[in-house]
Short mmCIF file of C-alpha atoms in Angstrom, two decimals:
data_model
loop_
_atom_site.label_atom_id
_atom_site.label_comp_id
_atom_site.label_asym_id
_atom_site.label_seq_id
_atom_site.Cartn_x
_atom_site.Cartn_y
_atom_site.Cartn_z
CA MET A 1 -7.90 39.00 -23.70
CA GLY A 2 -6.99 39.18 -20.03
CA LEU A 3 -7.49 41.64 -17.17
CA SER A 4 -4.74 41.84 -14.57
CA GLY A 5 -4.90 43.73 -11.30
CA LYS A 6 -3.30 43.18 -7.85
CA GLY A 7 -2.95 39.47 -8.13
CA LEU A 8 -6.24 38.90 -9.94
CA THR A 9 -6.48 37.82 -13.65
CA ILE A 10 -9.89 37.56 -15.30
CA GLN A 11 -10.36 36.07 -18.77
CA SER A 12 -13.10 37.52 -21.00
CA GLN A 13 -14.33 36.27 -24.37
CA PRO A 14 -15.46 39.28 -26.50
CA ILE A 15 -18.64 39.25 -28.61
CA CYS A 16 -18.31 40.79 -32.04
CA PHE A 17 -21.36 41.89 -34.04
CA THR A 18 -22.67 44.64 -36.31
CA TRP A 19 -26.00 46.32 -36.05
CA ARG A 20 -27.93 49.24 -37.47
CA PHE A 21 -28.85 52.00 -35.07
CA GLU A 22 -32.52 52.54 -35.74
CA ALA A 23 -35.50 52.80 -33.46
CA GLU A 24 -35.42 49.07 -32.80
CA TRP A 25 -31.59 48.43 -33.07
CA PRO A 26 -31.72 45.34 -35.39
CA VAL A 27 -28.66 43.06 -35.31
CA LEU A 28 -27.19 42.43 -38.74
CA SER A 29 -24.51 39.87 -37.87
CA VAL A 30 -22.88 38.18 -34.87
CA THR A 31 -19.31 37.03 -35.23
CA LYS A 32 -18.84 34.91 -32.09
CA ASN A 33 -19.44 34.22 -28.40
CA ILE A 34 -23.06 35.43 -28.10
CA ASP A 35 -23.76 32.02 -26.59
CA GLN A 36 -22.02 33.02 -23.33
CA PHE A 37 -25.08 35.16 -22.65
CA GLY A 38 -27.45 32.29 -23.43
CA TYR A 39 -28.37 33.48 -26.95
CA THR A 40 -27.59 32.11 -30.37
CA ALA A 41 -26.23 34.07 -33.32
CA ALA A 42 -29.09 32.85 -35.47
CA SER A 43 -31.73 34.22 -33.09
CA PHE A 44 -30.25 37.69 -33.37
CA GLN A 45 -29.72 37.65 -37.11
CA SER A 46 -33.24 36.39 -37.75
CA LYS A 47 -34.51 39.44 -35.88
CA LEU A 48 -35.83 37.30 -33.07
CA HIS A 49 -33.87 39.67 -30.89
CA LEU A 50 -32.82 43.26 -31.01
CA PHE A 51 -29.61 44.44 -29.40
CA SER A 52 -31.62 46.82 -27.25
CA ASP A 53 -33.42 43.78 -25.83
CA ILE A 54 -30.43 42.70 -23.82
CA ILE A 55 -29.52 46.12 -22.37
CA HIS A 56 -30.66 46.60 -18.78
CA PRO A 57 -33.71 48.89 -18.67
CA ASP A 58 -31.89 51.28 -16.31
CA ASP A 59 -29.18 51.83 -18.91
CA LYS A 60 -31.18 51.95 -22.20
CA GLU A 61 -31.83 55.69 -22.37
CA ARG A 62 -28.28 56.56 -21.37
CA VAL A 63 -26.79 54.15 -23.92
CA ALA A 64 -29.03 55.50 -26.70
CA ALA A 65 -28.16 59.09 -25.83
CA GLU A 66 -24.44 58.34 -25.82
CA ILE A 67 -24.73 56.64 -29.28
CA ARG A 68 -26.54 59.65 -30.74
CA THR A 69 -23.87 61.95 -29.33
CA PHE A 70 -21.21 59.76 -30.86
CA LEU A 71 -22.83 59.77 -34.32
CA THR A 72 -23.29 63.54 -34.19
CA ALA A 73 -19.67 64.09 -33.18
CA ASN A 74 -18.53 62.15 -36.21
CA THR A 75 -15.70 60.36 -34.37
CA GLU A 76 -14.32 57.00 -35.29
CA SER A 77 -15.05 54.97 -32.12
CA PHE A 78 -16.20 55.23 -28.56
CA GLN A 79 -16.53 53.12 -25.36
CA GLN A 80 -19.51 52.47 -23.12
CA VAL A 81 -19.98 50.60 -19.85
CA TYR A 82 -23.40 49.27 -18.90
CA SER A 83 -25.28 46.16 -17.81
CA ILE A 84 -26.99 43.58 -20.02
CA ILE A 85 -29.45 40.80 -19.26
CA THR A 86 -28.64 37.24 -20.30
CA HIS A 87 -31.18 34.81 -21.71
CA SER A 88 -31.55 33.32 -18.18
CA GLY A 89 -32.19 36.75 -16.65
CA GLU A 90 -28.73 37.19 -15.09
CA ILE A 91 -27.33 40.72 -15.07
CA ARG A 92 -23.80 41.07 -16.44
CA ASP A 93 -21.51 44.10 -16.55
CA VAL A 94 -19.97 44.75 -19.99
CA CYS A 95 -17.57 47.14 -21.63
CA VAL A 96 -18.55 47.87 -25.25
CA TYR A 97 -16.14 49.28 -27.83
CA SER A 98 -18.07 50.60 -30.92
CA GLY A 99 -17.24 52.15 -34.25
CA VAL A 100 -18.98 53.28 -37.48
CA LEU A 101 -19.22 51.46 -40.79
CA LYS A 102 -20.84 53.15 -43.82
CA PRO A 103 -21.56 50.58 -46.52
CA GLY A 104 -23.45 52.42 -49.25
CA ASP A 105 -25.89 54.97 -47.91
CA HIS A 106 -26.37 53.22 -44.55
CA THR A 107 -24.66 53.78 -41.23
CA VAL A 108 -23.85 50.59 -39.41
CA LEU A 109 -22.24 50.22 -36.02
CA TYR A 110 -19.92 47.44 -35.07
CA SER A 111 -19.41 46.55 -31.42
CA ILE A 112 -17.04 44.41 -29.43
CA VAL A 113 -18.56 43.46 -26.08
CA HIS A 114 -16.30 42.38 -23.19
CA ASP A 115 -17.82 40.73 -20.14
CA LYS A 116 -16.46 42.68 -17.16
CA THR A 117 -18.65 41.07 -14.51
CA LEU A 118 -15.86 39.20 -12.71
CA GLN A 119 -13.59 42.23 -12.89
CA ARG A 120 -16.29 44.47 -11.43
CA GLN A 121 -16.97 41.93 -8.71
CA ALA A 122 -13.26 41.78 -7.91
CA GLU A 123 -13.09 45.57 -7.81
CA VAL A 124 -16.07 45.71 -5.45
CA ALA A 125 -14.49 43.03 -3.27
CA LEU A 126 -11.21 44.96 -3.28
CA VAL A 127 -12.97 48.15 -2.27
CA LYS A 128 -14.81 46.29 0.48
CA SER A 129 -11.58 44.71 1.67
CA GLU A 130 -9.85 48.09 1.73
CA GLN A 131 -12.79 49.57 3.64
CA GLN A 132 -12.64 46.74 6.17
CA PHE A 133 -8.89 47.17 6.50
CA ARG A 134 -9.26 50.91 7.00
CA THR A 135 -12.02 50.37 9.56
CA ALA A 136 -9.85 47.91 11.47
CA ILE A 137 -6.87 50.23 11.40
CA GLU A 138 -8.93 53.22 12.50
CA THR A 139 -10.67 51.38 15.33
CA THR A 140 -7.67 49.55 16.77
CA SER A 141 -6.22 50.87 20.00
CA GLU A 142 -2.69 50.51 18.62
CA GLY A 143 -1.06 53.26 16.67
CA PHE A 144 -0.52 52.52 12.97
CA LEU A 145 1.40 54.34 10.26
CA ILE A 146 2.60 53.90 6.71
CA ALA A 147 5.88 55.46 5.62
CA ASP A 148 7.93 55.57 2.47
CA ASN A 149 11.56 54.54 2.16
CA HIS A 150 12.66 57.96 3.38
CA PHE A 151 10.68 57.52 6.61
CA ASN A 152 8.12 60.13 5.55
CA ILE A 153 4.72 59.38 7.06
CA THR A 154 2.04 58.92 4.41
CA PHE A 155 -0.72 57.67 6.68
CA ALA A 156 -1.43 57.43 10.42
CA ASN A 157 -4.52 56.22 12.21
CA HIS A 158 -6.51 57.98 14.92
CA ALA A 159 -4.87 55.99 17.73
CA LEU A 160 -1.40 57.21 16.71
CA CYS A 161 -2.65 60.78 16.58
CA GLN A 162 -4.03 60.41 20.09
CA LEU A 163 -0.81 58.80 21.30
CA THR A 164 1.41 61.59 19.97
CA GLY A 165 -0.96 64.53 20.31
CA TYR A 166 -0.52 65.49 16.63
CA GLU A 167 -3.12 65.72 13.89
CA LEU A 168 -2.54 63.59 10.79
CA ALA A 169 -1.61 66.64 8.73
CA GLU A 170 1.01 67.59 11.33
CA LEU A 171 2.47 64.09 11.43
CA LYS A 172 2.88 64.09 7.65
CA THR A 173 5.04 67.21 7.74
CA ASN A 174 7.97 65.34 9.32
CA SER A 175 9.70 61.99 9.00
CA ILE A 176 9.34 59.38 11.69
CA THR A 177 12.81 60.12 13.05
CA HIS A 178 11.64 63.62 13.99
CA TYR A 179 9.47 62.14 16.75
CA ILE A 180 12.03 59.63 18.08
CA ALA A 181 14.25 60.54 21.05
CA SER A 182 17.86 61.25 20.02
CA LYS A 183 19.44 58.23 21.72
CA PHE A 184 17.12 55.88 19.80
CA LYS A 185 17.36 57.41 16.31
CA HIS A 186 20.35 55.30 15.27
CA ILE A 187 18.65 52.12 16.47
CA PHE A 188 15.59 52.86 14.38
CA THR A 189 17.39 53.97 11.25
CA SER A 190 19.79 51.01 11.33
CA ALA A 191 16.89 48.61 11.69
CA LEU A 192 14.95 50.16 8.79
CA ASN A 193 17.66 51.72 6.69
CA HIS A 194 16.94 52.53 3.02
CA PRO A 195 17.50 50.87 0.61
CA GLY A 196 18.12 47.73 2.66
CA ILE A 197 14.91 47.74 4.64
CA GLN A 198 14.56 44.57 6.60
CA GLN A 199 11.45 42.50 6.11
CA TYR A 200 10.48 42.77 9.78
CA CYS A 201 11.82 44.44 12.93
CA ARG A 202 10.69 45.24 16.44
CA GLU A 203 12.27 47.91 18.62
CA ASP A 204 11.48 49.54 21.96
CA LEU A 205 11.90 53.30 21.60
CA ILE A 206 11.05 56.59 23.24
CA ILE A 207 9.05 59.10 21.23
CA SER A 208 8.06 62.65 22.05
CA HIS A 209 4.49 63.76 22.60
CA LYS A 210 3.47 67.11 21.19
CA ASN A 211 3.52 68.52 24.73
CA GLY A 212 7.13 67.35 25.19
CA GLN A 213 6.34 64.31 27.30
CA SER A 214 8.42 61.18 26.66
CA ILE A 215 6.50 58.02 25.80
CA ASN A 216 7.90 54.48 25.79
CA VAL A 217 6.64 52.62 22.73
CA ARG A 218 7.20 49.31 20.97
CA LEU A 219 7.41 49.71 17.19
CA THR A 220 6.79 46.65 15.03
CA ALA A 221 7.54 47.41 11.37
CA THR A 222 7.12 45.32 8.23
CA ALA A 223 8.46 46.16 4.78
CA MET A 224 5.98 46.29 1.91
CA ASN A 225 6.29 43.69 -0.81
CA ASP A 226 6.67 46.32 -3.52
CA ASN A 227 9.61 47.96 -1.69
CA THR A 228 7.84 51.31 -1.55
CA GLY A 229 8.15 51.65 2.20
CA PHE A 230 6.88 49.97 5.31
CA PHE A 231 4.00 49.98 7.74
CA ALA A 232 4.29 49.84 11.52
CA PHE A 233 2.21 49.25 14.61
CA ILE A 234 3.13 51.39 17.62
CA SER A 235 2.11 50.35 21.14
CA ASN A 236 2.33 52.50 24.26
CA ILE A 237 4.43 50.49 26.74
CA THR A 238 5.10 53.29 29.23
CA ALA A 239 3.19 51.52 32.01
CA HIS A 240 4.95 48.28 31.14
CA LYS A 241 8.35 49.98 31.33
CA GLN A 242 7.44 51.57 34.66
CA ASN A 243 6.46 48.14 35.97
CA GLU A 244 9.76 46.77 34.69
CA VAL A 245 11.62 49.47 36.61
CA GLN A 246 9.64 48.70 39.74
CA LEU A 247 10.33 44.98 39.33
CA GLN A 248 14.03 45.70 38.85
CA LYS A 249 14.04 47.75 42.05
CA LEU A 250 12.19 45.01 43.87
CA SER A 251 14.55 42.39 42.48
CA ARG A 252 17.60 44.38 43.58
CA ALA A 253 16.04 44.90 47.01
CA VAL A 254 15.40 41.17 47.37
CA GLU A 255 18.85 40.24 46.07
CA HIS A 256 20.59 42.63 48.48
CA SER A 257 18.22 42.16 51.41
CA ALA A 258 19.71 41.51 54.83
CA SER A 259 16.87 39.01 55.36
CA SER A 260 16.82 35.46 54.07
CA ILE A 261 14.11 35.18 51.42
CA MET A 262 12.74 31.93 50.07
CA ILE A 263 9.89 31.39 47.58
CA THR A 264 8.20 28.01 47.18
CA ASP A 265 5.36 26.75 45.04
CA LYS A 266 2.07 25.76 46.65
CA HIS A 267 3.48 22.30 47.41
CA GLY A 268 6.45 23.73 49.30
CA ILE A 269 9.06 23.11 46.58
CA ILE A 270 11.73 25.82 46.67
CA GLU A 271 11.81 27.94 43.49
CA TYR A 272 13.95 30.89 44.63
CA ILE A 273 16.38 31.83 47.38
CA ASN A 274 18.31 35.08 47.72
CA PRO A 275 22.05 35.40 48.46
CA ARG A 276 21.44 36.05 52.17
CA PHE A 277 19.69 32.66 52.45
CA CYS A 278 22.78 31.02 50.96
CA GLU A 279 25.02 32.95 53.35
CA VAL A 280 23.06 31.92 56.45
CA THR A 281 22.31 28.29 55.58
CA GLY A 282 25.41 27.34 53.61
CA TYR A 283 23.29 25.95 50.75
CA SER A 284 23.99 27.17 47.22
CA GLU A 285 21.16 28.10 44.87
CA SER A 286 21.56 24.88 42.87
CA GLU A 287 21.47 22.81 46.06
CA ALA A 288 18.32 24.43 47.43
CA ILE A 289 16.16 24.86 44.31
CA GLY A 290 13.83 21.90 43.96
CA GLN A 291 14.15 20.92 47.63
CA THR A 292 11.72 21.67 50.47
CA PRO A 293 12.34 23.87 53.54
CA SER A 294 12.91 20.65 55.51
CA ILE A 295 16.58 20.90 54.49
CA ILE A 296 17.00 23.48 57.27
CA SER A 297 14.50 21.97 59.74
CA THR A 298 15.52 20.27 62.98
CA LYS A 299 13.99 17.46 65.00
CA GLU A 300 13.88 19.82 67.96
CA THR A 301 10.97 21.68 66.35
CA PRO A 302 7.76 20.17 67.77
CA PRO A 303 5.38 18.62 65.19
CA ALA A 304 2.60 20.80 66.60
CA CYS A 305 4.56 23.86 65.45
CA HIS A 306 4.71 22.57 61.85
CA GLU A 307 1.02 21.69 61.94
CA GLU A 308 0.06 25.14 63.19
CA LEU A 309 2.28 26.79 60.56
CA TRP A 310 0.78 24.88 57.62
CA SER A 311 -2.81 25.22 58.80
CA THR A 312 -2.31 29.00 59.00
CA ILE A 313 -0.75 29.57 55.58
CA LEU A 314 -3.02 27.08 53.78
CA ALA A 315 -5.94 29.12 55.14
CA GLY A 316 -4.51 32.12 53.26
CA LYS A 317 -3.18 33.84 56.39
CA ASN A 318 0.28 35.07 57.33
CA TRP A 319 2.32 33.11 59.85
CA HIS A 320 4.89 34.66 62.18
CA GLY A 321 7.10 32.85 64.64
CA GLU A 322 10.51 31.67 65.74
CA THR A 323 12.07 28.56 64.20
CA PHE A 324 15.10 26.56 65.25
CA ASN A 325 17.07 25.62 62.12
CA ARG A 326 20.20 23.84 61.00
CA THR A 327 22.72 24.87 58.34
CA LYS A 328 24.14 22.61 55.66
CA HIS A 329 27.19 22.02 57.88
CA GLY A 330 25.17 21.10 60.97
CA ALA A 331 25.31 24.37 62.90
CA TYR A 332 22.10 25.41 64.65
CA TYR A 333 20.59 28.86 64.44
CA TRP A 334 17.38 30.70 65.33
CA SER A 335 15.20 32.57 62.84
CA LEU A 336 12.38 35.04 63.26
CA MET A 337 10.26 34.03 60.28
CA SER A 338 7.23 35.37 58.41
CA ILE A 339 5.51 33.23 55.77
CA SER A 340 2.89 34.72 53.46
CA PRO A 341 0.73 32.97 50.83
CA VAL A 342 0.61 34.45 47.31
CA MET A 343 -2.71 34.27 45.44
CA ASP A 344 -3.18 33.93 41.68
CA ASP A 345 -5.87 35.65 39.57
CA ARG A 346 -8.41 33.04 40.66
CA GLY A 347 -7.79 33.71 44.33
CA GLU A 348 -6.01 30.38 44.82
CA ILE A 349 -2.65 29.95 46.52
CA SER A 350 0.16 29.65 43.98
CA HIS A 351 3.29 30.34 46.06
CA PHE A 352 4.58 31.01 49.55
CA ILE A 353 7.14 33.68 50.46
CA SER A 354 9.28 33.25 53.56
CA VAL A 355 11.24 36.18 55.00
CA SER A 356 13.44 35.41 57.99
CA GLU A 357 15.98 37.12 60.20
CA ASP A 358 18.86 35.31 61.83
CA ILE A 359 18.29 36.01 65.54
CA THR A 360 20.81 33.52 66.93
CA THR A 361 22.84 36.24 68.64
CA GLN A 362 19.75 37.84 70.17
CA LYS A 363 18.44 34.42 71.19
CA ASP A 364 21.73 33.51 72.87
CA GLN A 365 21.61 36.79 74.77
CA GLN A 366 18.02 36.14 75.73
CA ILE A 367 18.91 32.65 76.94
CA LYS A 368 21.77 34.07 78.98
CA ILE A 369 19.49 36.69 80.50
CA GLU A 370 16.86 34.05 81.27
CA LYS A 371 19.53 31.82 82.74
CA ILE A 372 20.68 34.60 85.02
CA ALA A 373 17.11 35.34 86.01
CA LEU A 374 15.95 31.71 86.42
CA TYR A 375 19.02 29.65 87.28
CA ASP A 376 21.53 29.56 90.10
CA PRO A 377 24.81 30.98 88.77
CA LEU A 378 26.97 28.61 90.86
CA THR A 379 25.35 25.24 90.21
CA GLY A 380 23.23 25.89 87.09
CA LEU A 381 20.17 24.54 88.94
CA ALA A 382 16.79 26.25 88.89
CA ASN A 383 16.59 29.16 91.31
CA ARG A 384 13.78 30.06 93.67
CA ARG A 385 11.86 32.00 90.99
CA LEU A 386 11.87 29.15 88.46
CA LEU A 387 10.97 26.59 91.15
CA TYR A 388 7.97 28.64 92.27
CA ASP A 389 6.85 29.10 88.67
CA ARG A 390 6.98 25.37 87.93
CA LEU A 391 5.38 24.46 91.24
CA ASN A 392 2.51 26.88 90.58
CA GLN A 393 1.96 25.41 87.10
CA SER A 394 1.96 21.87 88.50
CA THR A 395 -0.56 22.63 91.25
CA GLU A 396 -2.84 24.44 88.78
CA ILE A 397 -2.82 21.40 86.47
CA LEU A 398 -3.41 19.12 89.45
CA ASN A 399 -6.39 21.22 90.53
CA ARG A 400 -7.95 21.02 87.05
CA GLN A 401 -7.19 17.45 86.07
CA LYS A 402 -7.01 15.63 89.42
CA ASP A 403 -4.31 13.37 88.01
CA ALA A 404 -1.30 11.83 89.77
CA GLY A 405 0.18 14.01 92.47
CA ILE A 406 3.40 15.93 92.92
CA GLY A 407 6.08 15.70 95.56
CA VAL A 408 8.20 18.39 97.19
CA ILE A 409 11.55 17.41 98.73
CA MET A 410 13.40 20.04 100.76
CA LEU A 411 16.91 19.29 102.05
CA ASP A 412 19.86 20.86 103.88
CA LEU A 413 23.41 19.57 104.03
CA ASP A 414 24.31 18.57 107.59
CA HIS A 415 27.03 20.75 109.14
CA PHE A 416 27.86 22.48 105.84
CA LYS A 417 28.72 25.74 107.66
CA THR A 418 31.58 23.99 109.42
CA ILE A 419 32.99 22.78 106.12
CA ASN A 420 32.69 26.25 104.63
CA ASP A 421 34.38 27.92 107.59
CA THR A 422 37.15 25.30 107.80
CA TYR A 423 38.09 24.83 104.16
CA GLY A 424 36.98 28.13 102.64
CA HIS A 425 34.22 29.19 100.29
CA ASP A 426 35.96 27.94 97.15
CA ILE A 427 35.99 24.39 98.51
CA GLY A 428 32.45 24.85 99.74
CA ASP A 429 31.31 25.98 96.27
CA GLU A 430 32.91 22.95 94.61
CA LEU A 431 31.18 20.74 97.16
CA LEU A 432 27.81 22.35 96.32
CA LYS A 433 28.40 21.74 92.60
CA GLU A 434 29.07 18.05 93.20
CA VAL A 435 25.97 17.76 95.38
CA SER A 436 23.93 19.41 92.60
CA HIS A 437 25.24 16.90 90.08
CA ARG A 438 24.34 13.95 92.33
CA LEU A 439 20.86 15.30 93.02
CA ILE A 440 20.17 15.60 89.29
CA ASN A 441 21.19 11.95 88.83
CA CYS A 442 18.67 10.90 91.48
CA VAL A 443 15.59 12.22 89.65
CA ARG A 444 13.99 12.08 86.19
CA SER A 445 14.35 14.66 83.43
CA GLU A 446 10.82 15.97 84.00
CA ASP A 447 11.59 16.70 87.68
CA THR A 448 13.12 19.99 88.89
CA VAL A 449 16.16 20.36 91.14
CA SER A 450 16.63 23.86 92.55
CA ARG A 451 19.02 25.63 94.90
CA LEU A 452 17.32 28.24 97.03
CA GLY A 453 20.55 29.55 98.54
CA GLY A 454 23.47 28.35 100.63
CA ASP A 455 23.14 24.61 101.14
CA GLU A 456 19.32 24.60 100.78
CA PHE A 457 17.94 22.51 97.91
CA THR A 458 14.34 21.82 96.88
CA LEU A 459 13.20 19.14 94.43
CA LEU A 460 9.85 19.12 92.59
CA LEU A 461 8.76 15.61 91.55
CA GLN A 462 6.11 15.09 88.87
CA ASP A 463 3.56 12.25 88.55
CA VAL A 464 3.82 11.02 92.12
CA SER A 465 1.30 8.24 92.56
CA THR A 466 2.08 7.20 96.18
CA PRO A 467 4.31 8.36 99.06
CA ALA A 468 6.42 5.25 98.41
CA THR A 469 7.55 6.81 95.10
CA VAL A 470 8.96 9.84 96.91
CA GLN A 471 10.44 7.67 99.64
CA LEU A 472 12.52 5.74 97.11
CA ILE A 473 13.95 8.97 95.72
CA ALA A 474 14.72 10.29 99.23
CA GLN A 475 16.58 7.09 100.08
CA LYS A 476 18.48 7.34 96.80
CA ILE A 477 19.55 10.91 97.67
CA LEU A 478 20.78 9.92 101.13
CA LYS A 479 22.79 7.04 99.69
CA SER A 480 24.26 9.17 96.87
CA LEU A 481 25.47 11.91 99.20
CA ARG A 482 27.02 9.46 101.68
CA ARG A 483 29.57 8.45 99.06
CA GLY A 484 32.87 10.22 99.44
CA ILE A 485 33.48 13.48 97.60
CA ASN A 486 37.04 14.35 96.57
CA ILE A 487 37.85 18.03 96.14
CA GLU A 488 41.51 18.89 95.58
CA GLN A 489 43.41 17.05 98.31
CA TYR A 490 40.38 16.67 100.57
CA ASN A 491 37.87 13.86 100.93
CA PHE A 492 34.44 14.62 102.36
CA HIS A 493 31.68 12.36 103.67
CA ILE A 494 28.50 14.38 104.01
CA THR A 495 24.89 13.73 104.91
CA CYS A 496 21.67 15.67 104.59
CA SER A 497 18.27 16.12 106.23
CA ILE A 498 15.16 15.79 104.07
CA GLY A 499 11.57 16.98 104.52
CA ILE A 500 8.75 15.82 102.21
CA SER A 501 5.24 17.07 101.37
CA ILE A 502 2.87 15.60 98.78
CA ALA A 503 -0.07 17.00 96.81
CA PRO A 504 -2.91 16.31 97.02
CA LEU A 505 -2.21 14.14 100.09
CA HIS A 506 -1.13 17.08 102.26
CA ALA A 507 -2.31 20.16 100.34
CA TYR A 508 -3.01 21.64 96.89
CA GLU A 509 -1.50 25.12 97.32
CA SER A 510 2.14 25.78 96.40
CA LYS A 511 2.87 27.93 99.41
CA VAL A 512 1.44 25.36 101.83
CA LEU A 513 3.35 22.48 100.22
CA LEU A 514 6.64 24.35 100.63
CA LYS A 515 5.80 25.19 104.22
CA TYR A 516 4.91 21.59 105.00
CA ALA A 517 8.15 20.31 103.43
CA ASP A 518 10.10 22.85 105.49
CA LEU A 519 8.40 21.67 108.72
CA ALA A 520 9.18 18.08 107.82
CA LEU A 521 12.84 19.11 107.22
CA TYR A 522 13.11 20.55 110.74
CA LYS A 523 11.63 17.36 112.10
CA ALA A 524 14.36 15.39 110.28
CA LYS A 525 17.04 17.60 111.85
CA ASN A 526 15.48 17.16 115.26
CA CYS A 527 15.53 13.40 114.70
CA GLY A 528 19.33 13.33 114.42
CA ARG A 529 19.86 14.43 110.79
CA ASN A 530 20.84 12.07 107.93
CA ASN A 531 17.21 10.99 107.45
CA PHE A 532 13.98 11.97 105.72
CA GLN A 533 10.59 12.82 107.18
CA PHE A 534 7.11 13.20 105.67
CA PHE A 535 4.86 15.97 106.82
CA ASP A 536 2.11 14.88 109.19
CA THR A 537 -0.67 16.67 111.01
CA SER A 538 1.21 16.53 114.31
CA LEU A 539 3.28 19.39 112.95
CA ASP A 540 0.18 21.65 112.62
CA VAL A 541 0.86 23.31 115.93
CA THR A 542 3.77 25.12 114.30
CA LEU A 543 1.51 26.71 111.64
CA SER A 544 -0.15 29.21 113.90
CA ASP A 545 2.26 31.91 112.71
CA THR A 546 1.57 31.38 108.98
#
């Protein structure tokens, strides 16, 4: 015969025998299968064994008492469950079906013994498995419930009770839909609708706590194989949903930000740009992603600036500064930029975030203001303030480093007042502009040409090694200005007087160098104009008033 239960089938071979119930329980006959317990039929029938010999000592008295009760009750058959001991000493669980035979004046019992050991073991294993399952369900932090096909809750674990604020008995009084917010009921019921319950579904819902509070949960339900209902795990995702909302707000803020935002990986590869970045630079998202920020860099940015930037952010610090950039179409613009490193869970840099403002308009205004403050509005040359600033810087460097010297050339146009009075200030201004242009062409880019006012010009020459270097430039200026200048219908031939001082040959101080150049200029005028003169100590007598 076979035993079937929850996927388990156990085959048993019954033992059939008859025996007389006396003090020693002699076996009269054995039909079959006694050998599965390690005995032979002959050993029993020859009285080598008594049936009571194989009953476990713990069960003997109970079995004997039950047999006496049976015989007294005068019923046809009865069933007993106890343990027996095999010939090898193994304990087996058996189910014994017995009845009465009365041949002649004797009472004989017949018994059919089924070995239930495997079944009992399976039952114990099943109980253990169910206990383990229940322990796991009760100790998990996730809510768990079992419901029938009508959504009635038949079981809920402690975590679900804590999540909802209800006791198990209270939860069982209502269906699951009772606890689900109205706008989600149709989602839930359509996903798990009787009788067509889906095998598996997952839904994000809002349920109500006993105190009325709304809780965001994720319900993962699975239909039972026997179609009697379903079980579901319920996770509290309120914090997760709140984070999602915050991320959505942040995302919208970034997307609609008036600042250009760029995110790169730790190697500087662009992974994200916002719409404002596209608007300012002219690059589309597809064009910028995968590139580096060099697509907007310019050669005008000094390498030292890039080095300082990278050393700062790679050290895990924020960098702030102004950058001069170029759009996709070649237009230049200024940005006020902040770059911040982003750390991962291990404290290592994973990304960089750049936030920048387009300050081109402000920068242009600043440049205009600086130009007004530092440059002559008529000629565009450096004014007195800028000249003094550069001269002071040069003398300070010269004092520290004792390198090649500097030269100061001061000049006036000869008889410029006459030209101004005769032809008018407009002509005079145009003449000054042309003189400025010619002076610039006589010096190097690192030198400074300034207009101090009227027809007074001062030149600051860098890296002057000998007086001969300045002399060549002075001669070049005289020659350049002697060439005719055409303004409207007029042609002018002008000359100038030049005074020269040199540091450190004559002095180190800015104020003294200017004074010495001015004294040399007056000497040039006194020598007939249209010439240059170096300062010499013979002019010291004029310094008594300084």
